[in-house]
PDB file of C-alpha atoms in Angstrom:
ATOM      1  CA  MET S 760       3.143 -14.912 -12.987  1.00 73.00           C
ATOM      2  CA  PRO S 761       2.302 -11.382 -13.396  1.00 75.00           C
ATOM      3  CA  ILE S 762       3.120  -9.182 -16.447  1.00 80.00           C
ATOM      4  CA  LYS S 763       4.788  -6.773 -14.191  1.00 83.00           C
ATOM      5  CA  GLU S 764       7.206  -9.233 -13.129  1.00 85.00           C
ATOM      6  CA  ARG S 765       7.735 -10.725 -16.254  1.00 86.00           C
ATOM      7  CA  PHE S 766       8.397  -7.428 -17.764  1.00 87.00           C
ATOM      8  CA  ALA S 767      11.065  -6.809 -14.628  1.00 91.00           C
ATOM      9  CA  GLN S 768      12.435  -9.821 -15.078  1.00 91.00           C
ATOM     10  CA  VAL S 769      13.701  -9.186 -18.830  1.00 91.00           C
ATOM     11  CA  TRP S 770      14.963  -5.461 -18.319  1.00 91.00           C
ATOM     12  CA  LEU S 771      17.002  -7.026 -14.815  1.00 94.00           C
ATOM     13  CA  VAL S 772      18.933  -9.862 -17.444  1.00 94.00           C
ATOM     14  CA  THR S 773      18.911  -7.211 -20.250  1.00 93.00           C
ATOM     15  CA  MET S 774      20.432  -4.904 -18.468  1.00 93.00           C
ATOM     16  CA  LEU S 775      23.043  -6.751 -16.641  1.00 95.00           C
ATOM     17  CA  VAL S 776      24.281  -8.389 -19.816  1.00 95.00           C
ATOM     18  CA  THR S 777      24.350  -5.517 -21.821  1.00 94.00           C
ATOM     19  CA  TYR S 778      26.171  -3.114 -19.433  1.00 94.00           C
ATOM     20  CA  LEU S 779      28.101  -6.109 -18.363  1.00 95.00           C
ATOM     21  CA  VAL S 780      29.490  -6.723 -21.721  1.00 94.00           C
ATOM     22  CA  TYR S 781      29.985  -2.895 -22.263  1.00 93.00           C
ATOM     23  CA  PHE S 782      32.094  -2.412 -19.162  1.00 93.00           C
ATOM     24  CA  THR S 783      33.985  -5.388 -19.655  1.00 93.00           C
ATOM     25  CA  ALA S 784      34.599  -4.006 -23.088  1.00 91.00           C
ATOM     26  CA  VAL S 785      35.576  -0.537 -21.291  1.00 89.00           C
ATOM     27  CA  VAL S 786      38.045  -1.818 -18.513  1.00 89.00           C
ATOM     28  CA  THR S 787      39.518  -4.684 -21.210  1.00 90.00           C
ATOM     29  CA  VAL S 788      40.173  -2.083 -24.724  1.00 84.00           C
ATOM     30  CA  GLY S 789      41.666   0.517 -22.275  1.00 77.00           C
ATOM     31  CA  GLU S 790      42.111   3.947 -24.488  1.00 78.00           C
ATOM     32  CA  VAL S 791      39.698   4.374 -27.335  1.00 82.00           C
ATOM     33  CA  THR S 792      38.753   7.668 -29.899  1.00 87.00           C
ATOM     34  CA  PRO S 793      35.752   9.231 -28.982  1.00 86.00           C
ATOM     35  CA  LEU S 794      34.011   7.673 -31.760  1.00 90.00           C
ATOM     36  CA  THR S 795      34.482   4.181 -30.714  1.00 90.00           C
ATOM     37  CA  GLN S 796      33.715   4.847 -27.462  1.00 89.00           C
ATOM     38  CA  ILE S 797      29.954   5.953 -28.624  1.00 91.00           C
ATOM     39  CA  GLY S 798      29.407   3.568 -30.869  1.00 92.00           C
ATOM     40  CA  MET S 799      29.884   0.978 -27.938  1.00 91.00           C
ATOM     41  CA  PHE S 800      27.701   2.972 -25.668  1.00 93.00           C
ATOM     42  CA  ALA S 801      25.036   3.131 -29.046  1.00 95.00           C
ATOM     43  CA  ALA S 802      25.690  -0.614 -29.298  1.00 94.00           C
ATOM     44  CA  THR S 803      24.619  -1.554 -26.023  1.00 94.00           C
ATOM     45  CA  VAL S 804      21.359   1.221 -26.072  1.00 95.00           C
ATOM     46  CA  VAL S 805      20.425  -0.390 -29.488  1.00 96.00           C
ATOM     47  CA  ALA S 806      20.933  -4.084 -27.898  1.00 94.00           C
ATOM     48  CA  GLN S 807      18.597  -2.871 -24.846  1.00 93.00           C
ATOM     49  CA  VAL S 808      15.988  -1.235 -27.459  1.00 94.00           C
ATOM     50  CA  ILE S 809      15.529  -4.322 -28.897  1.00 94.00           C
ATOM     51  CA  VAL S 810      15.567  -7.076 -26.727  1.00 92.00           C
ATOM     52  CA  ILE S 811      13.106  -5.202 -24.772  1.00 91.00           C
ATOM     53  CA  GLY S 812      11.003  -3.804 -27.365  1.00 92.00           C
ATOM     54  CA  THR S 813      10.248  -6.926 -28.303  1.00 92.00           C
ATOM     55  CA  ALA S 814       9.802  -8.842 -25.526  1.00 88.00           C
ATOM     56  CA  SER S 815       7.003  -5.682 -24.458  1.00 86.00           C
ATOM     57  CA  ALA S 816       5.441  -6.116 -28.162  1.00 89.00           C
ATOM     58  CA  VAL S 817       4.750 -10.159 -27.386  1.00 88.00           C
ATOM     59  CA  MET S 818       3.893  -9.758 -23.998  1.00 84.00           C
ATOM     60  CA  ALA S 819       1.356  -7.160 -24.985  1.00 82.00           C
ATOM     61  CA  ILE S 820      -0.106  -9.110 -27.814  1.00 85.00           C
ATOM     62  CA  ARG S 821      -0.026 -12.368 -25.595  1.00 81.00           C
ATOM     63  CA  HIS S 822      -1.934  -9.765 -22.843  1.00 76.00           C
ATOM     64  CA  LYS S 823      -4.217  -8.144 -24.727  1.00 75.00           C
ATOM     65  CA  ASP S 824      -7.523  -8.992 -22.899  1.00 70.00           C
ATOM     66  CA  GLY S 825      -5.466  -9.811 -19.692  1.00 66.00           C
ATOM     67  CA  PRO S 826      -5.893  -7.855 -16.721  1.00 65.00           C
ATOM     68  CA  LYS S 827      -4.255  -4.234 -15.589  1.00 72.00           C
ATOM     69  CA  SER S 828      -2.268  -3.504 -13.886  1.00 80.00           C
ATOM     70  CA  ASP S 829      -3.499  -3.020 -10.116  1.00 87.00           C
ATOM     71  CA  GLU S 830      -2.650  -1.488  -6.260  1.00 91.00           C
ATOM     72  CA  ARG S 831       0.030  -4.188  -5.462  1.00 91.00           C
ATOM     73  CA  ASP S 832       1.732  -3.761  -9.094  1.00 91.00           C
ATOM     74  CA  GLN S 833       1.549   0.061  -8.335  1.00 91.00           C
ATOM     75  CA  LEU S 834       3.149  -0.252  -5.011  1.00 92.00           C
ATOM     76  CA  ILE S 835       5.651  -2.342  -5.435  1.00 93.00           C
ATOM     77  CA  ASP S 836       7.001  -0.156  -8.173  1.00 93.00           C
ATOM     78  CA  GLN S 837       6.443   2.828  -6.135  1.00 94.00           C
ATOM     79  CA  ARG S 838       8.815   1.587  -3.123  1.00 94.00           C
ATOM     80  CA  ALA S 839      11.138   0.345  -6.266  1.00 95.00           C
ATOM     81  CA  THR S 840      12.105   3.667  -7.636  1.00 96.00           C
ATOM     82  CA  ARG S 841      12.115   5.109  -4.367  1.00 97.00           C
ATOM     83  CA  ILE S 842      14.947   3.299  -3.798  1.00 96.00           C
ATOM     84  CA  ALA S 843      16.219   3.455  -6.588  1.00 97.00           C
ATOM     85  CA  TYR S 844      16.143   6.951  -6.843  1.00 97.00           C
ATOM     86  CA  GLN S 845      17.803   7.292  -3.717  1.00 97.00           C
ATOM     87  CA  LEU S 846      20.973   5.451  -5.237  1.00 97.00           C
ATOM     88  CA  LEU S 847      20.868   7.409  -8.332  1.00 97.00           C
ATOM     89  CA  LEU S 848      20.866  10.916  -6.769  1.00 97.00           C
ATOM     90  CA  CYS S 849      24.033   9.467  -4.220  1.00 97.00           C
ATOM     91  CA  ALA S 850      25.682   8.751  -7.238  1.00 96.00           C
ATOM     92  CA  MET S 851      25.150  11.525  -9.196  1.00 95.00           C
ATOM     93  CA  ILE S 852      26.108  13.747  -6.391  1.00 96.00           C
ATOM     94  CA  VAL S 853      29.696  11.534  -6.794  1.00 95.00           C
ATOM     95  CA  VAL S 854      29.793  12.162 -10.576  1.00 94.00           C
ATOM     96  CA  GLY S 855      28.621  15.571 -11.126  1.00 92.00           C
ATOM     97  CA  CYS S 856      29.970  17.063  -7.541  1.00 93.00           C
ATOM     98  CA  LEU S 857      32.698  15.138  -6.683  1.00 92.00           C
ATOM     99  CA  MET S 858      34.936  13.609  -9.367  1.00 92.00           C
ATOM    100  CA  PRO S 859      34.979  16.544 -11.853  1.00 91.00           C
ATOM    101  CA  PHE S 860      37.640  17.604  -9.205  1.00 91.00           C
ATOM    102  CA  ASN S 861      39.840  14.515  -9.909  1.00 87.00           C
ATOM    103  CA  ASN S 862      38.752  12.990 -13.663  1.00 82.00           C
ATOM    104  CA  SER S 863      37.758  14.503 -16.383  1.00 78.00           C
ATOM    105  CA  GLY S 864      36.238  13.114 -19.938  1.00 86.00           C
ATOM    106  CA  TRP S 865      35.001   9.682 -20.330  1.00 88.00           C
ATOM    107  CA  LYS S 866      35.651   8.594 -16.960  1.00 89.00           C
ATOM    108  CA  ILE S 867      33.077  10.911 -15.462  1.00 93.00           C
ATOM    109  CA  PHE S 868      30.834   9.596 -18.596  1.00 92.00           C
ATOM    110  CA  HIS S 869      31.340   6.182 -17.578  1.00 92.00           C
ATOM    111  CA  ALA S 870      30.910   6.480 -13.809  1.00 94.00           C
ATOM    112  CA  ALA S 871      27.372   8.437 -15.171  1.00 95.00           C
ATOM    113  CA  VAL S 872      26.297   5.608 -17.063  1.00 95.00           C
ATOM    114  CA  PHE S 873      27.272   2.919 -14.720  1.00 95.00           C
ATOM    115  CA  SER S 874      25.395   5.006 -11.839  1.00 96.00           C
ATOM    116  CA  ILE S 875      22.278   5.285 -14.424  1.00 96.00           C
ATOM    117  CA  ALA S 876      22.376   1.528 -15.171  1.00 95.00           C
ATOM    118  CA  LEU S 877      23.137   0.051 -12.136  1.00 96.00           C
ATOM    119  CA  ALA S 878      20.463   2.310 -10.492  1.00 97.00           C
ATOM    120  CA  GLU S 879      17.905   0.508 -13.273  1.00 95.00           C
ATOM    121  CA  ILE S 880      19.461  -2.852 -12.320  1.00 96.00           C
ATOM    122  CA  VAL S 881      18.622  -2.052  -8.530  1.00 96.00           C
ATOM    123  CA  ARG S 882      14.816  -1.340  -9.438  1.00 96.00           C
ATOM    124  CA  HIS S 883      14.336  -3.910 -11.526  1.00 95.00           C
ATOM    125  CA  GLY S 884      15.772  -6.654  -8.932  1.00 95.00           C
ATOM    126  CA  LEU S 885      13.198  -5.138  -6.293  1.00 95.00           C
ATOM    127  CA  ILE S 886      10.371  -5.257  -8.443  1.00 94.00           C
ATOM    128  CA  VAL S 887      11.034  -9.050  -9.288  1.00 93.00           C
ATOM    129  CA  SER S 888      12.242  -9.823  -5.354  1.00 92.00           C
ATOM    130  CA  MET S 889       8.990  -8.178  -3.927  1.00 91.00           C
ATOM    131  CA  TYR S 890       6.966 -10.116  -6.090  1.00 89.00           C
ATOM    132  CA  ARG S 891       8.771 -12.952  -5.296  1.00 85.00           C
ATOM    133  CA  ARG S 892       9.292 -12.313  -1.882  1.00 81.00           C
ATOM    134  CA  GLY S 893       6.493 -10.812  -0.931  1.00 75.00           C
ATOM    135  CA  TRP S 894       5.588  -7.616   0.434  1.00 64.00           C
ATOM    136  CA  ASP S 895       2.995  -6.994   3.247  1.00 56.00           C
ATOM    137  CA  GLY S 896       3.043  -2.792   3.066  1.00 54.00           C
TER     138      GLY S 896
ATOM    139  CA  MET X1097       7.053  -3.322  20.213  1.00 66.00           C
ATOM    140  CA  ALA X1098       4.879  -6.099  19.367  1.00 69.00           C
ATOM    141  CA  LYS X1099       5.424  -7.431  15.842  1.00 73.00           C
ATOM    142  CA  LYS X1100       1.965  -7.753  14.346  1.00 76.00           C
ATOM    143  CA  ARG X1101       1.054  -9.586  11.006  1.00 81.00           C
ATOM    144  CA  LEU X1102      -2.720  -9.031   8.890  1.00 84.00           C
ATOM    145  CA  ARG X1103      -3.792 -12.753   8.654  1.00 88.00           C
ATOM    146  CA  ASN X1104      -7.069 -13.277   6.496  1.00 92.00           C
ATOM    147  CA  ASN X1105      -9.252 -16.746   6.165  1.00 91.00           C
ATOM    148  CA  LEU X1106      -9.723 -15.520   2.618  1.00 92.00           C
ATOM    149  CA  ARG X1107      -9.246 -19.733   0.734  1.00 93.00           C
ATOM    150  CA  LEU X1108     -12.017 -20.475   3.554  1.00 93.00           C
ATOM    151  CA  MET X1109     -14.195 -17.818   2.220  1.00 93.00           C
ATOM    152  CA  ARG X1110     -13.726 -18.958  -0.976  1.00 94.00           C
ATOM    153  CA  PHE X1111     -14.521 -22.079  -0.375  1.00 94.00           C
ATOM    154  CA  LEU X1112     -18.092 -21.048   1.342  1.00 92.00           C
ATOM    155  CA  LYS X1113     -18.638 -19.296  -1.750  1.00 90.00           C
ATOM    156  CA  ASN X1114     -19.309 -21.858  -4.184  1.00 90.00           C
ATOM    157  CA  GLU X1115     -15.428 -22.395  -4.597  1.00 91.00           C
ATOM    158  CA  MET X1116     -14.647 -19.139  -6.236  1.00 94.00           C
ATOM    159  CA  THR X1117     -11.823 -19.092  -8.294  1.00 95.00           C
ATOM    160  CA  GLN X1118      -8.795 -16.592  -6.850  1.00 94.00           C
ATOM    161  CA  ALA X1119      -9.621 -15.047 -10.907  1.00 92.00           C
ATOM    162  CA  GLU X1120     -13.255 -14.260 -10.113  1.00 94.00           C
ATOM    163  CA  LEU X1121     -12.829 -12.761  -6.618  1.00 95.00           C
ATOM    164  CA  GLY X1122     -10.470 -10.658  -8.613  1.00 93.00           C
ATOM    165  CA  GLU X1123     -12.563  -9.606 -10.945  1.00 92.00           C
ATOM    166  CA  ARG X1124     -14.889  -8.663  -8.584  1.00 93.00           C
ATOM    167  CA  ILE X1125     -12.879  -6.305  -6.935  1.00 93.00           C
ATOM    168  CA  GLY X1126     -11.022  -4.803  -9.682  1.00 91.00           C
ATOM    169  CA  VAL X1127      -6.955  -6.586  -8.742  1.00 92.00           C
ATOM    170  CA  THR X1128      -5.486  -9.175 -10.623  1.00 90.00           C
ATOM    171  CA  ARG X1129      -5.315 -12.930  -9.982  1.00 90.00           C
ATOM    172  CA  GLN X1130      -2.131 -13.008  -8.614  1.00 89.00           C
ATOM    173  CA  THR X1131      -2.725 -10.543  -6.079  1.00 92.00           C
ATOM    174  CA  ILE X1132      -5.893 -12.270  -4.609  1.00 94.00           C
ATOM    175  CA  ALA X1133      -2.795 -14.941  -4.497  1.00 93.00           C
ATOM    176  CA  ALA X1134      -0.458 -13.218  -2.711  1.00 92.00           C
ATOM    177  CA  ILE X1135      -2.852 -12.205  -0.223  1.00 93.00           C
ATOM    178  CA  GLU X1136      -3.868 -15.182   1.044  1.00 93.00           C
ATOM    179  CA  ALA X1137      -0.245 -16.508   1.054  1.00 90.00           C
ATOM    180  CA  GLY X1138       0.513 -13.375   3.365  1.00 87.00           C
ATOM    181  CA  LYS X1139       2.578 -11.906   0.974  1.00 87.00           C
ATOM    182  CA  TYR X1140       0.676  -8.640   0.839  1.00 89.00           C
ATOM    183  CA  SER X1141      -1.654  -6.642   2.664  1.00 90.00           C
ATOM    184  CA  PRO X1142      -4.339  -5.263   0.756  1.00 92.00           C
ATOM    185  CA  THR X1143      -5.107  -1.288   0.822  1.00 92.00           C
ATOM    186  CA  LEU X1144      -8.537  -0.672   3.462  1.00 93.00           C
ATOM    187  CA  GLU X1145     -10.873  -0.201   0.583  1.00 94.00           C
ATOM    188  CA  THR X1146      -9.572  -3.278  -1.106  1.00 94.00           C
ATOM    189  CA  ALA X1147     -10.342  -4.730   2.047  1.00 95.00           C
ATOM    190  CA  PHE X1148     -13.555  -3.672   2.843  1.00 95.00           C
ATOM    191  CA  ARG X1149     -14.381  -4.609  -1.317  1.00 95.00           C
ATOM    192  CA  ILE X1150     -14.086  -7.921  -0.663  1.00 96.00           C
ATOM    193  CA  ALA X1151     -15.723  -8.316   2.837  1.00 95.00           C
ATOM    194  CA  GLU X1152     -18.497  -7.150   0.580  1.00 94.00           C
ATOM    195  CA  VAL X1153     -18.620  -9.459  -1.979  1.00 95.00           C
ATOM    196  CA  PHE X1154     -18.649 -12.214   0.582  1.00 94.00           C
ATOM    197  CA  GLU X1155     -20.996 -10.524   2.681  1.00 93.00           C
ATOM    198  CA  HIS X1156     -19.181 -10.977   6.310  1.00 92.00           C
ATOM    199  CA  PRO X1157     -18.085  -8.084   8.095  1.00 93.00           C
ATOM    200  CA  LEU X1158     -14.306  -7.207   7.813  1.00 92.00           C
ATOM    201  CA  GLU X1159     -12.997  -8.145  10.914  1.00 91.00           C
ATOM    202  CA  GLU X1160     -13.981 -12.200  10.101  1.00 91.00           C
ATOM    203  CA  ILE X1161     -11.999 -12.389   7.202  1.00 92.00           C
ATOM    204  CA  PHE X1162      -8.786 -10.271   8.356  1.00 92.00           C
ATOM    205  CA  GLN X1163      -7.059 -10.822  11.178  1.00 90.00           C
ATOM    206  CA  TRP X1164      -4.560  -8.318  12.967  1.00 86.00           C
ATOM    207  CA  ASP X1165      -2.594 -10.935  14.714  1.00 80.00           C
ATOM    208  CA  ILE X1166      -0.002 -10.099  17.353  1.00 65.00           C
ATOM    209  CA  GLU X1167       3.171 -12.506  16.188  1.00 65.00           C
ATOM    210  CA  VAL X1168       6.220 -11.915  17.537  1.00 57.00           C
ATOM    211  CA  GLN X1169       7.092  -9.559  21.239  1.00 55.00           C
ATOM    212  CA  SER X1170      10.455  -8.395  19.699  1.00 52.00           C
ATOM    213  CA  LYS X1171      11.029  -5.607  22.431  1.00 51.00           C
ATOM    214  CA  THR X1172       9.625  -5.794  25.912  1.00 48.00           C
ATOM    215  CA  ASN X1173       9.371  -1.885  28.178  1.00 45.00           C
TER     216      ASN X1173
END
């Protein structure tokens, strides 16, 4: 399995788990103080950094002498990034241009975080899918 | 419009070249073993540059290694 595919899998699972926990907490806990909101978000980001940082370090050591990324890795990454960017752009138009008319504060914040998380999940999901199912250009 | 697909006989070429491994071929043309495996399986179409490098390694014309096949007639005029 290419190291890029493995890395995308780690990203995908980490993003799915951490943001599932985060948004479940946001929905179930309800109204909390701003400090608690920030604390919840910070805990999510720290968990991601620890898992992805550790996985990156382990993979870098294991594949120290292995082959670097090639044209296929780059093309897959470009295609996934382009699709995720379009998704993020649409979501940000809703969050930044439409939501301020009807919502405020933490709702907009959560919607923005959700958009970014969704775009990243789609990006890494596409990378994994293109490695698995193939992509003929 | 006819749907076409790039086919190849990389596996045969490697066999004829003293059972060259995918890793060896990948190393010679500057791609990973996984990319060679994906090309062989028809899961990835290489760039023109990589295709020419593969042809150079096997010392065969490009069209002997890669074929542009008609697969499905999806729409007729």
